CSV table of C-alpha atoms and ligand atoms in Angstrom, one decimal:
chain,number,residue,atom,x,y,z
A,1257,UNK,CA,79.1,143.6,60.5
A,1258,UNK,CA,77.9,146.1,58.0
A,1259,UNK,CA,78.8,143.9,55.1
A,1260,UNK,CA,76.9,141.0,56.7
A,1261,UNK,CA,73.8,143.2,57.1
A,1262,UNK,CA,74.1,144.3,53.5
A,1263,UNK,CA,74.5,140.7,52.5
A,1264,UNK,CA,71.4,139.6,54.5
A,1265,UNK,CA,69.2,142.4,53.0
A,1266,UNK,CA,70.4,141.5,49.5
A,1267,UNK,CA,69.5,137.9,50.1
A,1268,UNK,CA,66.1,139.0,51.4
A,1269,UNK,CA,65.5,141.2,48.3
A,1270,UNK,CA,66.6,138.5,45.9
A,1271,UNK,CA,64.4,136.0,47.6
A,1272,UNK,CA,61.4,138.4,47.5
A,1273,UNK,CA,62.0,138.9,43.8
A,1274,UNK,CA,62.3,135.2,43.1
A,1275,UNK,CA,58.9,134.7,44.8
A,1276,UNK,CA,57.4,137.2,42.4
A,1277,UNK,CA,58.7,135.2,39.4
A,1278,UNK,CA,55.8,134.1,37.2
A,1279,UNK,CA,55.5,130.4,36.8
A,1280,UNK,CA,55.8,129.9,40.6
A,1281,UNK,CA,52.7,128.8,42.4
A,1282,UNK,CA,52.1,132.3,43.7
A,1283,UNK,CA,51.1,135.1,41.2
A,1284,UNK,CA,52.0,138.7,41.5
A,1285,UNK,CA,50.3,140.8,44.3
A,1286,UNK,CA,49.2,144.3,43.5
A,1287,UNK,CA,48.5,147.0,46.1
A,1288,UNK,CA,45.3,148.6,45.0
A,1289,UNK,CA,45.3,152.3,44.0
A,1290,UNK,CA,47.9,155.0,44.1
A,1291,UNK,CA,46.6,156.3,47.4
A,1292,UNK,CA,48.1,156.0,50.9
A,1293,UNK,CA,45.2,153.6,51.7
A,1294,UNK,CA,42.1,152.0,50.3
A,1295,UNK,CA,39.6,154.8,50.9
A,1296,UNK,CA,37.2,157.2,49.2
A,1297,UNK,CA,38.9,158.8,46.2
A,1298,UNK,CA,40.0,162.4,46.8
A,1299,UNK,CA,38.2,165.0,44.7
A,1300,UNK,CA,41.4,165.5,42.7
A,1301,UNK,CA,41.4,161.8,41.6
A,1302,UNK,CA,37.7,160.7,41.4
A,1303,UNK,CA,38.6,157.8,39.0
A,1304,UNK,CA,41.8,156.7,40.7
A,1305,UNK,CA,40.7,153.0,41.1
A,1306,UNK,CA,39.4,152.8,37.5
A,1307,UNK,CA,42.7,154.2,36.2
A,1308,UNK,CA,44.8,151.9,38.4
A,1309,UNK,CA,42.9,148.8,37.4
A,1310,UNK,CA,43.3,149.7,33.7
A,1311,UNK,CA,47.0,150.3,34.1
A,1312,UNK,CA,47.7,146.7,35.1
A,1313,UNK,CA,47.5,143.5,33.1
A,1314,UNK,CA,46.5,140.9,35.6
A,1315,UNK,CA,47.1,137.2,35.2
A,1316,UNK,CA,45.2,134.3,36.6
A,1317,UNK,CA,46.7,133.5,40.0
A,1318,UNK,CA,47.6,137.2,40.8
A,1319,UNK,CA,46.1,138.9,43.8
A,1320,UNK,CA,44.9,142.3,44.7
A,1321,UNK,CA,45.9,143.7,48.1
A,1322,UNK,CA,43.9,146.4,50.0
A,1323,UNK,CA,45.5,148.3,52.9
A,1324,UNK,CA,43.4,150.5,55.1
A,1325,UNK,CA,42.7,151.2,58.8
A,1326,UNK,CA,40.4,148.2,59.7
A,1327,UNK,CA,38.3,150.5,62.0
A,1328,UNK,CA,37.4,152.6,59.1
A,1329,UNK,CA,36.8,150.4,56.1
A,1330,UNK,CA,36.6,146.9,54.6
A,1331,UNK,CA,36.5,145.3,51.2
A,1332,UNK,CA,33.7,143.4,49.5
A,1333,UNK,CA,33.8,141.3,46.4
A,1334,UNK,CA,30.4,141.6,44.8
A,1335,UNK,CA,28.3,140.6,41.8
A,1336,UNK,CA,28.1,142.9,38.8
A,1337,UNK,CA,24.5,143.8,39.8
A,1338,UNK,CA,25.6,144.7,43.4
A,1339,UNK,CA,28.5,146.7,42.0
A,1340,UNK,CA,26.2,148.7,39.8
A,1341,UNK,CA,23.7,149.3,42.5
A,1342,UNK,CA,26.3,149.8,45.3
A,1343,UNK,CA,24.4,147.1,47.2
A,1344,UNK,CA,26.7,146.0,50.0
A,1345,UNK,CA,24.1,143.8,51.7
A,1346,UNK,CA,25.1,140.4,50.3
A,1347,UNK,CA,28.8,140.3,49.2
A,1348,UNK,CA,30.4,137.2,47.7
A,1349,UNK,CA,33.3,137.7,50.0
A,1350,UNK,CA,34.1,140.2,52.8
A,1351,UNK,CA,37.4,140.9,54.4
A,1352,UNK,CA,37.8,143.6,57.0
A,1353,UNK,CA,41.2,143.1,58.6
A,1354,UNK,CA,42.9,146.2,57.1
A,1355,UNK,CA,45.3,144.0,55.1
A,1356,UNK,CA,43.1,142.2,52.7
A,1357,UNK,CA,44.3,140.0,49.8
A,1358,UNK,CA,41.8,138.8,47.2
A,1359,UNK,CA,43.1,136.1,44.9
A,1360,UNK,CA,42.2,136.3,41.2
A,1361,UNK,CA,41.3,132.6,40.8
A,1362,UNK,CA,38.7,132.8,38.1
A,1363,UNK,CA,38.9,134.3,34.6
A,1364,UNK,CA,36.5,137.1,33.9
A,1365,UNK,CA,35.7,140.4,35.7
A,1366,UNK,CA,36.0,140.7,39.5
A,1367,UNK,CA,34.2,143.5,41.3
A,1368,UNK,CA,35.2,145.0,44.6
A,1369,UNK,CA,33.7,147.8,46.7
A,1370,UNK,CA,34.2,149.3,50.1
A,1371,UNK,CA,32.0,147.8,52.7
A,1372,UNK,CA,31.7,151.1,54.6
A,1373,UNK,CA,28.2,152.7,54.1
A,1374,UNK,CA,28.2,155.3,51.4
A,1375,UNK,CA,31.7,154.8,50.2
A,1376,UNK,CA,30.8,152.8,47.1
A,1377,UNK,CA,28.6,155.7,45.8
A,1378,UNK,CA,31.6,158.0,46.4
A,1379,UNK,CA,33.6,156.0,43.9
A,1380,UNK,CA,35.4,153.6,46.2
A,1381,UNK,CA,35.0,150.6,44.0
A,1382,UNK,CA,36.8,148.9,41.2
A,1383,UNK,CA,36.7,146.0,38.8
A,1384,UNK,CA,39.6,144.0,37.3
A,1385,UNK,CA,39.7,141.9,34.2
A,1386,UNK,CA,41.3,138.5,34.7
A,1387,UNK,CA,42.3,136.6,31.5
A,1388,UNK,CA,42.3,132.9,31.1
A,1389,UNK,CA,45.5,130.9,31.8
A,1390,UNK,CA,46.5,131.3,28.1
A,1391,UNK,CA,46.2,135.1,28.3
A,1392,UNK,CA,42.9,135.4,26.4
A,1393,UNK,CA,40.4,137.7,27.9
A,1394,UNK,CA,36.9,136.5,28.6
A,1395,UNK,CA,34.2,138.4,26.7
A,1396,UNK,CA,32.2,140.5,29.2
A,1397,UNK,CA,29.0,138.8,30.1
A,1398,UNK,CA,25.6,140.4,29.7
A,1399,UNK,CA,25.7,141.0,33.5
A,1400,UNK,CA,29.1,142.7,33.1
A,1401,UNK,CA,27.8,145.0,30.3
A,1402,UNK,CA,24.6,145.8,32.3
A,1403,UNK,CA,26.7,146.6,35.4
A,1404,UNK,CA,28.8,149.2,33.5
A,1405,UNK,CA,26.0,150.7,31.5
A,1406,UNK,CA,25.2,154.2,32.8
A,1407,UNK,CA,21.9,154.2,34.7
A,1408,UNK,CA,19.9,157.5,35.1
A,1409,UNK,CA,20.5,159.0,38.5
A,1410,UNK,CA,23.5,156.7,39.3
A,1411,UNK,CA,26.8,158.2,40.3
A,1412,UNK,CA,28.7,155.5,38.7
A,1413,UNK,CA,30.8,156.8,35.8
A,1414,UNK,CA,30.8,154.0,33.4
A,1415,UNK,CA,31.7,153.4,29.7
A,1416,UNK,CA,29.0,152.4,27.2
A,1417,UNK,CA,28.7,148.7,26.6
A,1418,UNK,CA,30.5,149.0,23.2
A,1419,UNK,CA,33.4,150.7,25.0
A,1420,UNK,CA,33.6,147.9,27.5
A,1421,UNK,CA,33.8,145.4,24.6
A,1422,UNK,CA,36.4,147.2,22.7
A,1423,UNK,CA,38.4,147.7,25.9
A,1424,UNK,CA,38.4,143.9,26.3
A,1425,UNK,CA,39.5,143.5,22.7
A,1426,UNK,CA,42.3,146.0,23.1
A,1427,UNK,CA,43.5,144.1,26.2
A,1428,UNK,CA,43.4,140.8,24.5
A,1429,UNK,CA,46.4,140.8,22.1
A,1430,UNK,CA,49.2,142.6,24.1
A,1431,UNK,CA,48.5,140.6,27.3
A,1432,UNK,CA,50.8,137.7,26.6
A,1433,UNK,CA,53.6,140.1,25.5
A,1434,UNK,CA,53.3,142.2,28.6
A,1435,UNK,CA,53.3,139.2,30.8
A,1436,UNK,CA,56.5,138.1,29.2
A,1437,UNK,CA,58.0,141.6,29.7
A,1438,UNK,CA,57.2,141.5,33.3
A,1439,UNK,CA,58.8,138.1,33.7
A,1440,UNK,CA,61.9,139.4,31.9
A,1441,UNK,CA,62.1,142.5,34.1
A,1442,UNK,CA,61.7,140.6,37.3
A,1443,UNK,CA,64.2,137.9,36.2
A,1444,UNK,CA,66.8,140.6,35.2
A,1445,UNK,CA,66.3,142.3,38.6
A,1446,UNK,CA,66.8,139.0,40.4
A,1447,UNK,CA,69.9,138.2,38.4
A,1448,UNK,CA,71.5,141.6,39.1
A,1449,UNK,CA,70.9,141.0,42.8
A,1450,UNK,CA,72.5,137.6,42.6
A,1451,UNK,CA,75.5,139.2,40.9
A,1452,UNK,CA,75.7,141.7,43.7
A,1453,UNK,CA,75.6,138.9,46.2
A,1454,UNK,CA,78.4,137.0,44.5
A,1455,UNK,CA,80.5,140.2,44.5
A,1456,UNK,CA,79.8,140.7,48.2
A,1457,UNK,CA,80.8,137.1,49.0
A,1458,UNK,CA,84.1,137.4,47.1
B,548,LIG,C1,44.6,133.6,48.7
B,548,LIG,O1,45.6,132.7,48.5
B,548,LIG,C2,46.5,132.5,49.7
B,548,LIG,C3,47.6,131.6,49.2
B,548,LIG,O2,47.2,130.5,48.6
B,548,LIG,C4,45.7,132.0,50.8
B,548,LIG,O3,46.5,131.8,52.0
B,548,LIG,C5,44.5,133.0,51.1
B,548,LIG,O4,43.7,132.4,52.2
B,548,LIG,C6,43.7,133.2,49.9
B,548,LIG,N1,42.8,134.3,50.2
B,548,LIG,C7,41.5,134.2,50.0
B,548,LIG,C8,40.7,135.4,50.4
B,548,LIG,O5,40.9,133.2,49.5
B,549,LIG,C1,42.6,130.1,25.3
B,549,LIG,O1,41.8,129.1,25.9
B,549,LIG,C2,40.4,129.3,25.6
B,549,LIG,C3,39.6,128.3,26.4
B,549,LIG,O2,40.3,127.1,26.6
B,549,LIG,C4,40.2,129.1,24.1
B,549,LIG,O3,38.8,129.2,23.8
B,549,LIG,C5,41.0,130.1,23.4
B,549,LIG,O4,40.9,129.9,22.0
B,549,LIG,C6,42.5,130.0,23.8
B,549,LIG,N1,43.2,131.1,23.2
B,549,LIG,C7,44.4,131.0,22.6
B,549,LIG,C8,45.0,132.2,22.0
B,549,LIG,O5,45.0,129.9,22.6
């Protein structure tokens, strides 16, 4: 009985890993932030979402996943202008179910903020850069540059336009390599699980 349960969970894990393999129709799904939930950043980690977004090399077709108590929060995808102004009145897309997946279907920069009043100004917002299918990053548009330029009196901590440009340039070259790495790591993990399965069966 125990062996069968182990076998079943190994099969489940292998299947889950195979689903994550790049090249399939579904991209990788990333849980947003390093916090327990999508919420206002704690004082000890004011830039948690910015750091998190920078730590990941997204690919076209990946998705970002926000988990939070639906009674307390929501997620909005917004324009660069709305992001800069923390204007939550006319989002491009709003999901409030507590388990919200946004698909990265367009190359360029995607902007998200909390839909709870006041949370955006407290730093509960992030943007992610999505490269083209061939891994090349899109140059930030003038709206992107304007959105991240520091504005007097704004709480948004933002890099200067030149910083944003060089960030994009720095991202550009290693993207393909990193993507290949990720694929190799996932494939290796799937293979070792399959090896485990075969051993269990024998
Ligand atoms: C994201 O893609 C999945 C799978 O194709 C789909 O079920 C879901 O509705 C999409 N989500 C949004 C917000 O478009
Ligand atoms: C990727 O595709 C874009 C648009 O089709 C093109 O402009 C760019 O040169 C391509 N980059 C590479 C490295 O092939």
